[in-house]
mmCIF file of C-alpha atoms and ligand atoms in Angstrom:
data_model
loop_
_atom_site.group_PDB
_atom_site.id
_atom_site.type_symbol
_atom_site.label_atom_id
_atom_site.label_comp_id
_atom_site.label_asym_id
_atom_site.label_seq_id
_atom_site.Cartn_x
_atom_site.Cartn_y
_atom_site.Cartn_z
ATOM 1 C CA MET A 22 233.928 17.388 18.682
ATOM 2 C CA GLN A 23 230.373 16.234 19.040
ATOM 3 C CA ASN A 24 229.183 14.360 22.084
ATOM 4 C CA VAL A 25 227.677 11.164 20.796
ATOM 5 C CA ILE A 26 226.313 8.206 22.735
ATOM 6 C CA LEU A 27 225.998 4.696 21.397
ATOM 7 C CA THR A 28 224.780 1.864 23.549
ATOM 8 C CA GLY A 29 222.709 -1.242 23.157
ATOM 9 C CA ASP A 30 221.282 -4.517 24.323
ATOM 10 C CA ARG A 31 220.920 -7.987 22.899
ATOM 11 C CA PRO A 32 217.265 -8.845 22.414
ATOM 12 C CA THR A 33 217.301 -12.287 23.998
ATOM 13 C CA GLY A 34 214.657 -11.589 26.636
ATOM 14 C CA LYS A 35 212.680 -8.905 28.361
ATOM 15 C CA LEU A 36 214.868 -6.465 30.281
ATOM 16 C CA HIS A 37 215.006 -6.849 34.053
ATOM 17 C CA LEU A 38 215.847 -4.788 37.122
ATOM 18 C CA GLY A 39 219.552 -5.541 36.621
ATOM 19 C CA HIS A 40 219.371 -3.712 33.294
ATOM 20 C CA TYR A 41 217.294 -0.988 34.901
ATOM 21 C CA VAL A 42 219.783 -0.044 37.621
ATOM 22 C CA GLY A 43 222.821 -1.067 35.581
ATOM 23 C CA SER A 44 222.114 0.998 32.505
ATOM 24 C CA LEU A 45 218.584 2.026 31.535
ATOM 25 C CA HIS A 46 218.042 4.523 34.305
ATOM 26 C CA ASN A 47 221.410 6.100 33.595
ATOM 27 C CA ARG A 48 220.634 6.348 29.880
ATOM 28 C CA VAL A 49 217.388 8.172 30.489
ATOM 29 C CA GLU A 50 219.196 10.642 32.734
ATOM 30 C CA MET A 51 221.901 11.187 30.127
ATOM 31 C CA GLN A 52 219.262 11.585 27.438
ATOM 32 C CA ASN A 53 217.477 14.259 29.437
ATOM 33 C CA SER A 54 220.647 16.047 30.552
ATOM 34 C CA GLY A 55 220.872 17.907 27.256
ATOM 35 C CA LYS A 56 224.638 17.315 27.232
ATOM 36 C CA PHE A 57 224.679 15.085 24.170
ATOM 37 C CA ASP A 58 224.368 16.040 20.533
ATOM 38 C CA LYS A 59 223.255 12.617 19.375
ATOM 39 C CA ILE A 60 222.153 9.441 21.108
ATOM 40 C CA PHE A 61 221.893 6.046 19.407
ATOM 41 C CA ILE A 62 220.441 3.035 21.169
ATOM 42 C CA MET A 63 220.920 -0.224 19.372
ATOM 43 C CA ILE A 64 218.851 -3.368 19.607
ATOM 44 C CA ALA A 65 221.735 -5.731 18.868
ATOM 45 C CA ASP A 66 219.846 -8.568 17.173
ATOM 46 C CA ALA A 67 222.796 -9.592 14.975
ATOM 47 C CA GLN A 68 224.986 -9.921 18.055
ATOM 48 C CA ALA A 69 222.240 -11.932 19.774
ATOM 49 C CA LEU A 70 222.283 -14.319 16.809
ATOM 50 C CA THR A 71 225.973 -15.098 17.348
ATOM 51 C CA ASP A 72 224.912 -17.611 19.981
ATOM 52 C CA ASN A 73 221.273 -18.083 18.990
ATOM 53 C CA ALA A 74 221.548 -19.001 15.337
ATOM 54 C CA ASP A 75 219.083 -21.843 15.901
ATOM 55 C CA ASP A 76 216.484 -19.605 17.510
ATOM 56 C CA VAL A 77 215.975 -16.601 15.261
ATOM 57 C CA ASN A 78 212.401 -16.398 16.422
ATOM 58 C CA LYS A 79 213.408 -15.762 20.028
ATOM 59 C CA VAL A 80 215.601 -12.879 18.954
ATOM 60 C CA LYS A 81 212.917 -11.531 16.656
ATOM 61 C CA THR A 82 210.123 -11.526 19.224
ATOM 62 C CA ASN A 83 212.348 -9.876 21.776
ATOM 63 C CA ILE A 84 213.075 -6.908 19.519
ATOM 64 C CA SER A 85 209.648 -5.483 20.300
ATOM 65 C CA ASN A 86 209.944 -6.459 23.974
ATOM 66 C CA VAL A 87 213.179 -4.521 24.291
ATOM 67 C CA ALA A 88 211.799 -1.567 22.305
ATOM 68 C CA LEU A 89 208.819 -1.439 24.687
ATOM 69 C CA ASP A 90 211.164 -1.714 27.670
ATOM 70 C CA TYR A 91 213.103 1.299 26.367
ATOM 71 C CA LEU A 92 210.038 3.400 25.699
ATOM 72 C CA SER A 93 208.395 2.563 28.988
ATOM 73 C CA CYS A 94 211.527 3.538 30.932
ATOM 74 C CA GLY A 95 211.542 6.962 29.301
ATOM 75 C CA ILE A 96 213.780 6.620 26.257
ATOM 76 C CA ASP A 97 212.252 9.224 23.989
ATOM 77 C CA PRO A 98 212.553 8.650 20.223
ATOM 78 C CA GLU A 99 212.504 12.430 19.745
ATOM 79 C CA LYS A 100 215.788 12.624 21.633
ATOM 80 C CA SER A 101 217.331 9.195 21.089
ATOM 81 C CA THR A 102 217.500 7.187 17.898
ATOM 82 C CA ILE A 103 216.540 3.565 18.489
ATOM 83 C CA LEU A 104 217.841 1.243 15.781
ATOM 84 C CA ILE A 105 217.948 -2.429 14.871
ATOM 85 C CA GLN A 106 221.515 -3.625 14.278
ATOM 86 C CA SER A 107 220.789 -6.105 11.464
ATOM 87 C CA GLN A 108 219.229 -3.356 9.375
ATOM 88 C CA ILE A 109 222.550 -1.518 9.096
ATOM 89 C CA PRO A 110 224.627 -3.673 6.700
ATOM 90 C CA GLU A 111 227.469 -1.133 6.829
ATOM 91 C CA LEU A 112 228.296 -2.548 10.272
ATOM 92 C CA CYS A 113 229.265 -5.888 8.685
ATOM 93 C CA GLU A 114 231.571 -4.171 6.242
ATOM 94 C CA LEU A 115 233.286 -2.209 8.975
ATOM 95 C CA SER A 116 233.708 -5.411 11.018
ATOM 96 C CA PHE A 117 235.324 -7.140 8.069
ATOM 97 C CA TYR A 118 238.054 -4.523 7.797
ATOM 98 C CA TYR A 119 238.540 -4.292 11.573
ATOM 99 C CA MET A 120 239.086 -8.054 11.712
ATOM 100 C CA ASN A 121 242.455 -7.493 10.069
ATOM 101 C CA LEU A 122 243.514 -5.314 12.982
ATOM 102 C CA VAL A 123 242.830 -7.852 15.744
ATOM 103 C CA THR A 124 244.698 -11.077 16.450
ATOM 104 C CA VAL A 125 243.048 -14.335 17.402
ATOM 105 C CA SER A 126 245.002 -14.400 20.660
ATOM 106 C CA ARG A 127 243.770 -10.914 21.555
ATOM 107 C CA LEU A 128 240.194 -12.116 21.163
ATOM 108 C CA GLN A 129 240.953 -15.186 23.226
ATOM 109 C CA ARG A 130 242.161 -12.944 26.021
ATOM 110 C CA ASN A 131 239.021 -10.802 26.112
ATOM 111 C CA PRO A 132 237.689 -11.463 29.652
ATOM 112 C CA THR A 133 234.031 -11.010 28.725
ATOM 113 C CA VAL A 134 234.278 -13.448 25.835
ATOM 114 C CA LYS A 135 236.152 -15.897 28.057
ATOM 115 C CA THR A 136 233.449 -15.842 30.730
ATOM 116 C CA GLU A 137 230.671 -16.101 28.191
ATOM 117 C CA ILE A 138 232.305 -19.064 26.472
ATOM 118 C CA GLN A 139 232.440 -20.811 29.836
ATOM 119 C CA MET A 140 228.887 -19.871 30.779
ATOM 120 C CA ARG A 141 227.565 -21.205 27.488
ATOM 121 C CA GLY A 142 229.644 -24.379 27.705
ATOM 122 C CA PHE A 143 230.988 -23.924 24.173
ATOM 123 C CA LYS A 144 234.329 -25.619 24.999
ATOM 124 C CA GLN A 145 235.986 -26.107 21.571
ATOM 125 C CA SER A 146 232.781 -25.487 19.591
ATOM 126 C CA ILE A 147 232.719 -21.717 19.618
ATOM 127 C CA PRO A 148 230.793 -20.205 16.718
ATOM 128 C CA THR A 149 233.184 -17.940 14.812
ATOM 129 C CA GLY A 150 230.642 -15.144 14.795
ATOM 130 C CA PHE A 151 230.425 -15.313 18.557
ATOM 131 C CA PHE A 152 234.194 -15.313 18.945
ATOM 132 C CA CYS A 153 234.421 -12.196 16.781
ATOM 133 C CA TYR A 154 231.562 -10.242 18.302
ATOM 134 C CA PRO A 155 233.875 -7.810 20.110
ATOM 135 C CA ILE A 156 235.007 -6.684 16.665
ATOM 136 C CA SER A 157 231.451 -6.252 15.495
ATOM 137 C CA GLN A 158 230.749 -4.301 18.681
ATOM 138 C CA ALA A 159 233.665 -2.019 17.809
ATOM 139 C CA ALA A 160 231.935 -1.461 14.468
ATOM 140 C CA ASP A 161 228.673 -0.603 16.284
ATOM 141 C CA ILE A 162 230.392 2.026 18.368
ATOM 142 C CA THR A 163 232.678 3.549 15.752
ATOM 143 C CA ALA A 164 230.058 3.633 12.986
ATOM 144 C CA PHE A 165 228.327 6.393 14.913
ATOM 145 C CA LYS A 166 231.572 8.099 15.928
ATOM 146 C CA ALA A 167 230.406 7.689 19.509
ATOM 147 C CA ASN A 168 232.701 9.066 22.180
ATOM 148 C CA THR A 169 230.518 7.892 25.070
ATOM 149 C CA VAL A 170 229.292 4.372 25.708
ATOM 150 C CA PRO A 171 227.145 3.949 28.832
ATOM 151 C CA VAL A 172 227.377 0.296 29.805
ATOM 152 C CA GLY A 173 227.575 -2.066 32.749
ATOM 153 C CA GLU A 174 230.903 -3.202 34.155
ATOM 154 C CA ASP A 175 230.891 -6.463 32.212
ATOM 155 C CA GLN A 176 231.225 -4.502 28.983
ATOM 156 C CA LEU A 177 234.471 -2.701 29.876
ATOM 157 C CA PRO A 178 236.688 -5.192 27.996
ATOM 158 C CA MET A 179 234.591 -4.552 24.878
ATOM 159 C CA ILE A 180 235.204 -0.840 25.041
ATOM 160 C CA GLU A 181 238.903 -1.425 25.638
ATOM 161 C CA GLN A 182 239.040 -3.648 22.581
ATOM 162 C CA THR A 183 237.245 -0.963 20.570
ATOM 163 C CA ARG A 184 239.750 1.644 21.680
ATOM 164 C CA GLU A 185 242.597 -0.564 20.511
ATOM 165 C CA ILE A 186 240.982 -1.043 17.115
ATOM 166 C CA VAL A 187 240.457 2.706 16.777
ATOM 167 C CA ARG A 188 244.074 3.419 17.634
ATOM 168 C CA SER A 189 245.352 0.795 15.182
ATOM 169 C CA PHE A 190 243.118 2.052 12.418
ATOM 170 C CA ASN A 191 243.916 5.705 12.941
ATOM 171 C CA SER A 192 247.651 5.138 13.064
ATOM 172 C CA LEU A 193 247.720 2.707 10.159
ATOM 173 C CA TYR A 194 245.484 4.709 7.809
ATOM 174 C CA LYS A 195 244.164 8.106 8.832
ATOM 175 C CA GLU A 196 242.523 9.712 11.882
ATOM 176 C CA VAL A 197 238.892 9.051 11.064
ATOM 177 C CA LEU A 198 237.656 6.974 13.989
ATOM 178 C CA VAL A 199 236.736 8.310 17.417
ATOM 179 C CA GLU A 200 238.108 6.637 20.531
ATOM 180 C CA PRO A 201 235.183 6.019 22.873
ATOM 181 C CA ARG A 202 235.065 5.994 26.661
ATOM 182 C CA ALA A 203 232.827 3.796 28.768
ATOM 183 C CA VAL A 204 230.536 5.454 31.283
ATOM 184 C CA LEU A 205 229.538 3.242 34.192
ATOM 185 C CA PRO A 206 226.377 3.858 36.187
ATOM 186 C CA THR A 207 227.049 6.425 38.894
ATOM 187 C CA ASN A 208 225.323 4.349 41.559
ATOM 188 C CA SER A 209 228.105 1.775 41.495
ATOM 189 C CA LYS A 210 227.034 0.121 44.731
ATOM 190 C CA CYS A 211 224.037 -1.234 42.920
ATOM 191 C CA ALA A 212 225.505 -1.649 39.478
ATOM 192 C CA ARG A 213 225.039 -5.355 39.980
ATOM 193 C CA LEU A 214 221.823 -6.751 41.351
ATOM 194 C CA PRO A 215 221.841 -10.421 42.298
ATOM 195 C CA GLY A 216 219.037 -12.741 41.281
ATOM 196 C CA THR A 217 216.049 -13.081 43.607
ATOM 197 C CA ASP A 218 217.471 -16.520 44.529
ATOM 198 C CA GLY A 219 220.750 -14.997 45.707
ATOM 199 C CA GLN A 220 222.730 -16.114 42.644
ATOM 200 C CA ALA A 221 225.260 -13.534 41.485
ATOM 201 C CA LYS A 222 223.410 -12.552 38.345
ATOM 202 C CA MET A 223 219.836 -12.204 37.191
ATOM 203 C CA SER A 224 219.280 -14.434 34.262
ATOM 204 C CA LYS A 225 216.188 -15.515 32.440
ATOM 205 C CA SER A 226 217.300 -19.133 32.295
ATOM 206 C CA LEU A 227 217.651 -19.237 36.089
ATOM 207 C CA GLY A 228 214.160 -17.777 36.561
ATOM 208 C CA ASN A 229 215.457 -15.330 39.150
ATOM 209 C CA CYS A 230 214.582 -12.002 37.529
ATOM 210 C CA ILE A 231 212.161 -9.251 38.302
ATOM 211 C CA TYR A 232 211.276 -7.754 34.937
ATOM 212 C CA ILE A 233 210.748 -4.088 34.186
ATOM 213 C CA SER A 234 207.381 -5.128 32.767
ATOM 214 C CA ASP A 235 206.225 -7.129 35.823
ATOM 215 C CA THR A 236 202.820 -6.276 37.284
ATOM 216 C CA PRO A 237 202.421 -5.253 40.945
ATOM 217 C CA ASP A 238 201.202 -8.804 41.698
ATOM 218 C CA GLU A 239 204.197 -10.430 40.056
ATOM 219 C CA ILE A 240 206.532 -8.109 41.947
ATOM 220 C CA LYS A 241 204.828 -9.030 45.205
ATOM 221 C CA LYS A 242 205.141 -12.775 44.552
ATOM 222 C CA LYS A 243 208.766 -12.578 43.497
ATOM 223 C CA VAL A 244 209.836 -10.444 46.444
ATOM 224 C CA HIS A 245 207.902 -12.723 48.792
ATOM 225 C CA ASN A 246 209.935 -15.704 47.540
ATOM 226 C CA MET A 247 213.228 -13.867 47.612
ATOM 227 C CA PHE A 248 216.285 -15.384 49.214
ATOM 228 C CA THR A 249 217.381 -13.559 52.384
ATOM 229 C CA ASP A 250 219.768 -14.317 55.227
ATOM 230 C CA PRO A 251 219.660 -18.090 55.786
ATOM 231 C CA THR A 252 220.896 -17.686 59.375
ATOM 232 C CA HIS A 253 218.005 -15.383 60.264
ATOM 233 C CA LEU A 254 215.540 -18.087 61.282
ATOM 234 C CA ARG A 255 213.372 -16.363 63.867
ATOM 235 C CA VAL A 256 212.371 -12.724 64.017
ATOM 236 C CA GLU A 257 214.392 -12.186 67.179
ATOM 237 C CA ASP A 258 217.592 -13.658 65.695
ATOM 238 C CA PRO A 259 220.271 -11.177 64.654
ATOM 239 C CA GLY A 260 220.470 -10.968 60.854
ATOM 240 C CA HIS A 261 222.944 -10.063 58.138
ATOM 241 C CA THR A 262 222.242 -7.260 55.719
ATOM 242 C CA LYS A 263 225.436 -7.755 53.710
ATOM 243 C CA ASN A 264 225.085 -10.175 50.807
ATOM 244 C CA ASN A 265 221.390 -10.310 51.580
ATOM 245 C CA PRO A 266 219.563 -9.790 48.275
ATOM 246 C CA VAL A 267 216.629 -8.002 49.877
ATOM 247 C CA PHE A 268 218.948 -5.404 51.358
ATOM 248 C CA ILE A 269 221.029 -5.148 48.188
ATOM 249 C CA TYR A 270 217.809 -4.268 46.350
ATOM 250 C CA LEU A 271 216.938 -1.775 49.070
ATOM 251 C CA ASP A 272 220.400 -0.208 48.675
ATOM 252 C CA ALA A 273 219.592 0.257 45.019
ATOM 253 C CA PHE A 274 216.026 1.518 45.223
ATOM 254 C CA CYS A 275 215.253 2.831 48.701
ATOM 255 C CA GLU A 276 215.221 6.548 49.469
ATOM 256 C CA ASP A 277 214.373 8.251 52.755
ATOM 257 C CA LYS A 278 211.023 9.386 51.364
ATOM 258 C CA HIS A 279 209.969 5.747 51.100
ATOM 259 C CA PHE A 280 210.138 5.402 54.879
ATOM 260 C CA ALA A 281 207.930 8.417 55.379
ATOM 261 C CA GLU A 282 205.476 6.949 52.896
ATOM 262 C CA PHE A 283 205.483 3.225 53.692
ATOM 263 C CA LEU A 284 207.286 2.570 56.984
ATOM 264 C CA PRO A 285 207.467 5.681 59.176
ATOM 265 C CA GLU A 286 208.875 3.836 62.196
ATOM 266 C CA TYR A 287 212.345 4.200 60.641
ATOM 267 C CA ALA A 288 213.882 7.417 59.334
ATOM 268 C CA ASN A 289 216.233 5.759 56.890
ATOM 269 C CA LEU A 290 217.744 2.517 55.663
ATOM 270 C CA GLN A 291 220.589 2.644 58.175
ATOM 271 C CA GLU A 292 218.128 2.509 61.065
ATOM 272 C CA MET A 293 216.279 -0.360 59.496
ATOM 273 C CA LYS A 294 219.492 -2.286 58.824
ATOM 274 C CA ALA A 295 220.644 -1.745 62.413
ATOM 275 C CA HIS A 296 217.381 -3.233 63.685
ATOM 276 C CA TYR A 297 217.702 -6.248 61.400
ATOM 277 C CA GLU A 298 221.280 -6.840 62.487
ATOM 278 C CA ARG A 299 220.339 -6.523 66.169
ATOM 279 C CA GLY A 300 217.451 -8.922 65.787
ATOM 280 C CA GLY A 301 213.741 -8.322 66.130
ATOM 281 C CA LEU A 302 212.929 -7.383 62.567
ATOM 282 C CA GLY A 303 211.291 -10.078 60.476
ATOM 283 C CA ASP A 304 211.976 -10.752 56.803
ATOM 284 C CA GLY A 305 208.281 -10.450 55.986
ATOM 285 C CA LYS A 306 208.214 -6.826 57.010
ATOM 286 C CA VAL A 307 211.369 -5.975 55.065
ATOM 287 C CA LYS A 308 210.016 -7.716 51.985
ATOM 288 C CA LYS A 309 206.719 -5.916 52.242
ATOM 289 C CA PHE A 310 208.591 -2.639 52.306
ATOM 290 C CA LEU A 311 210.709 -3.595 49.279
ATOM 291 C CA THR A 312 207.553 -4.676 47.442
ATOM 292 C CA ALA A 313 205.945 -1.283 48.032
ATOM 293 C CA ILE A 314 209.048 0.532 46.779
ATOM 294 C CA LEU A 315 209.422 -1.559 43.634
ATOM 295 C CA GLN A 316 205.717 -1.307 42.863
ATOM 296 C CA ALA A 317 205.904 2.470 43.202
ATOM 297 C CA GLU A 318 209.005 2.662 41.012
ATOM 298 C CA LEU A 319 207.642 0.428 38.276
ATOM 299 C CA GLU A 320 204.010 1.522 38.244
ATOM 300 C CA PRO A 321 204.541 4.508 35.926
ATOM 301 C CA VAL A 322 206.821 2.354 33.760
ATOM 302 C CA LEU A 323 204.105 -0.278 33.359
ATOM 303 C CA LYS A 324 201.476 2.392 32.631
ATOM 304 C CA ARG A 325 203.597 3.867 29.855
ATOM 305 C CA ARG A 326 204.175 0.410 28.441
ATOM 306 C CA GLN A 327 200.452 -0.265 28.277
ATOM 307 C CA GLU A 328 199.988 2.982 26.360
ATOM 308 C CA PHE A 329 202.661 2.037 23.783
ATOM 309 C CA GLU A 330 201.263 -1.484 23.487
ATOM 310 C CA LYS A 331 198.008 -0.039 22.226
ATOM 311 C CA ASP A 332 199.738 1.003 19.019
ATOM 312 C CA LEU A 333 202.483 -1.474 18.151
ATOM 313 C CA GLY A 334 202.367 -0.232 14.555
ATOM 314 C CA ALA A 335 203.697 3.099 15.738
ATOM 315 C CA VAL A 336 206.478 1.348 17.658
ATOM 316 C CA PHE A 337 207.572 -0.566 14.535
ATOM 317 C CA GLU A 338 207.473 2.628 12.498
ATOM 318 C CA MET A 339 209.654 4.332 15.108
ATOM 319 C CA LEU A 340 212.164 1.455 14.772
ATOM 320 C CA ARG A 341 212.101 1.674 10.979
ATOM 321 C CA VAL A 342 212.700 5.408 10.925
ATOM 322 C CA GLY A 343 215.399 5.118 13.616
ATOM 323 C CA SER A 344 217.219 2.385 11.692
ATOM 324 C CA GLU A 345 217.044 4.387 8.487
ATOM 325 C CA LYS A 346 218.448 7.475 10.162
ATOM 326 C CA ALA A 347 221.212 5.449 11.789
ATOM 327 C CA ARG A 348 222.089 3.819 8.493
ATOM 328 C CA GLU A 349 222.857 7.189 6.917
ATOM 329 C CA VAL A 350 225.344 7.943 9.671
ATOM 330 C CA ALA A 351 226.992 4.501 9.413
ATOM 331 C CA ALA A 352 227.222 4.800 5.618
ATOM 332 C CA GLN A 353 229.089 8.085 5.960
ATOM 333 C CA THR A 354 231.562 6.512 8.384
ATOM 334 C CA LEU A 355 232.068 3.517 6.117
ATOM 335 C CA ASP A 356 232.804 5.910 3.273
ATOM 336 C CA ASP A 357 235.359 7.736 5.442
ATOM 337 C CA VAL A 358 236.900 4.398 6.430
ATOM 338 C CA LYS A 359 237.198 3.107 2.879
ATOM 339 C CA THR A 360 238.631 6.396 1.699
ATOM 340 C CA ALA A 361 241.160 6.368 4.535
ATOM 341 C CA MET A 362 242.178 2.842 3.556
ATOM 342 C CA GLY A 363 242.395 3.859 -0.074
ATOM 343 C CA ILE A 364 239.847 1.319 -1.304
ATOM 344 C CA ASN A 365 237.109 3.704 -2.385
ATOM 345 C CA TYR A 366 237.971 2.851 -5.998
ATOM 346 C CA PHE A 367 234.986 4.380 -7.691
ATOM 347 C CA GLY A 368 235.052 7.405 -5.434
ATOM 348 C CA LYS A 369 238.043 9.253 -4.092
ATOM 349 C CA ASN A 370 240.667 6.489 -4.595
ATOM 350 C CA LYS A 371 240.573 5.800 -8.328
ATOM 351 C CA LEU A 372 242.447 2.719 -9.512
HETATM 352 N N1 LIG B 409 227.258 -6.522 24.201
HETATM 353 C C1 LIG B 409 226.177 -5.745 24.741
HETATM 354 C C2 LIG B 409 225.442 -6.622 25.754
HETATM 355 O O1 LIG B 409 225.616 -7.823 25.767
HETATM 356 C C3 LIG B 409 225.202 -5.280 23.685
HETATM 357 C C4 LIG B 409 225.815 -4.375 22.649
HETATM 358 C C5 LIG B 409 225.940 -4.604 21.324
HETATM 359 C C6 LIG B 409 226.406 -3.099 22.903
HETATM 360 N N2 LIG B 409 226.550 -3.576 20.709
HETATM 361 C C7 LIG B 409 226.853 -2.638 21.626
HETATM 362 C C8 LIG B 409 226.616 -2.319 24.048
HETATM 363 C C9 LIG B 409 227.531 -1.435 21.511
HETATM 364 C C10 LIG B 409 227.289 -1.103 23.906
HETATM 365 C C11 LIG B 409 227.742 -0.670 22.648
HETATM 366 O O2 LIG B 409 224.680 -6.108 26.536
#
């Protein structure tokens, strides 16, 4: 069996550091590992529309933002196919047949959908398309016969739902679909970065994100304003490093080499944390250190982005070619699916 990756993002905003540690970095490593036969990365604009029907323009403008985020982080179109979901109509057809394999109550129990319904305050007014998006996501994954789906933790219920659909389909009709497995980022301690304000999640609407595309100045400002330990009032006070966003970010990004380069008075993060907890280490100094690390990490990313921005035409062409290539694969799967169901009337299943 081939090793195939399918993963994706909704283009509702620029991607931020949460995406970077939670999935992008991992994807680039998987891409460059040489272990995969095919890699598909989907800009899920149709899924984004399930709760943004009144703001098509937002979704549209963010397609190029997300494409640039991918390219600047090292997704290489020679190795990974980047595609736009809405340009693959076969996905809608697959979804339509999968809908018959999923009950309403099963969708209602999907934990991710439940949380999102609450977060969006839909109450009883849930758009049907939104309610059904786990089914459409199953179509995304199975259309490419992906066996590997690198995602963040919040997406695990989606993969589970996909696996159930695959099992139902294969047992009801014929073994044509591949059961996928989720791959979580290996650095699980930092799979979830809080917002710079200490809120559990980075979110554009809360204005608490550091974006992958931020300039060194923006990074500096945002880290400077970051929430830290509210009980650490004076430098000499003992401080907490747990649940302290600045230290959570350091857990995610800091390596020993950064001390040698930017703050040689400590050998490693443990020593620095011990000093903070003892008292005598000011937040300003810790933030300055984090700023230097993030600037160093994101500088090459920003440089690459600026290069790609010089020729947006080439980026659009890459998306067009990627979508076309992906469509061929999805069309083949749809054909297999219809044949397995026995509804390929003008093909293998004559009336
Ligand atoms: N639901 C994913 C998110 O919100 C985006 C997505 C759409 C996706 N289709 C996918 C992720 C298929 C993995 C596989 O981020």
